[in-house]
Amino acid sequence: MVIVKLIGGLGNQMFQYALGRQLACKFQTHLKLDIFELERNETDVNFKKRDYELDVFNIKAKVGFTTSLESRFLNRFPHYNLYLKWKLYF
């Protein structure tokens, strides 16, 4: 399974989805989009709230939150799964 943790606006989400979809096709596995970072409420001044915007497209991926079980599995067996976490530092 390829899990992409989405952050940013529509352009970033489209790029992250495209990369995740390509990797899922290459490894012949499922794609999951983790929208936890988009849904969280943050009081930090530098944090800008973004919405999940890919729902207007016909995408082939499960959308939701990464469960604690998936997180533990990914941390324990990183060579069996690919976890993409995108962060931009300015």
Steps between C-alpha positions, in 0.01 A plus 500: 500500500617849417384764747532867409453754778346799323593857590463831322255638250351353184822509297702323768223245553485426126878447485501280810213290364668461159826384657321262736287361216807440285676315783189294575478398133871423486485277808151367412349592832228721649522874556370673813486875549543606862320830562581532870719807449222671302237435766694597811433822687818686581540818697850570365523837324702349212244224433257558213188281501449319169210287380506170314437612142552185292139390543405688181713254299434134424795364696572138585610500861366444847472825692513516877726501799790263551402270782730433790531139381619613156743745660647230724534262205665765285746587776581135569531381139602799287647279226155349429316828470571843366394792715515840341487799727544830328617801694603831360726720708523869421 
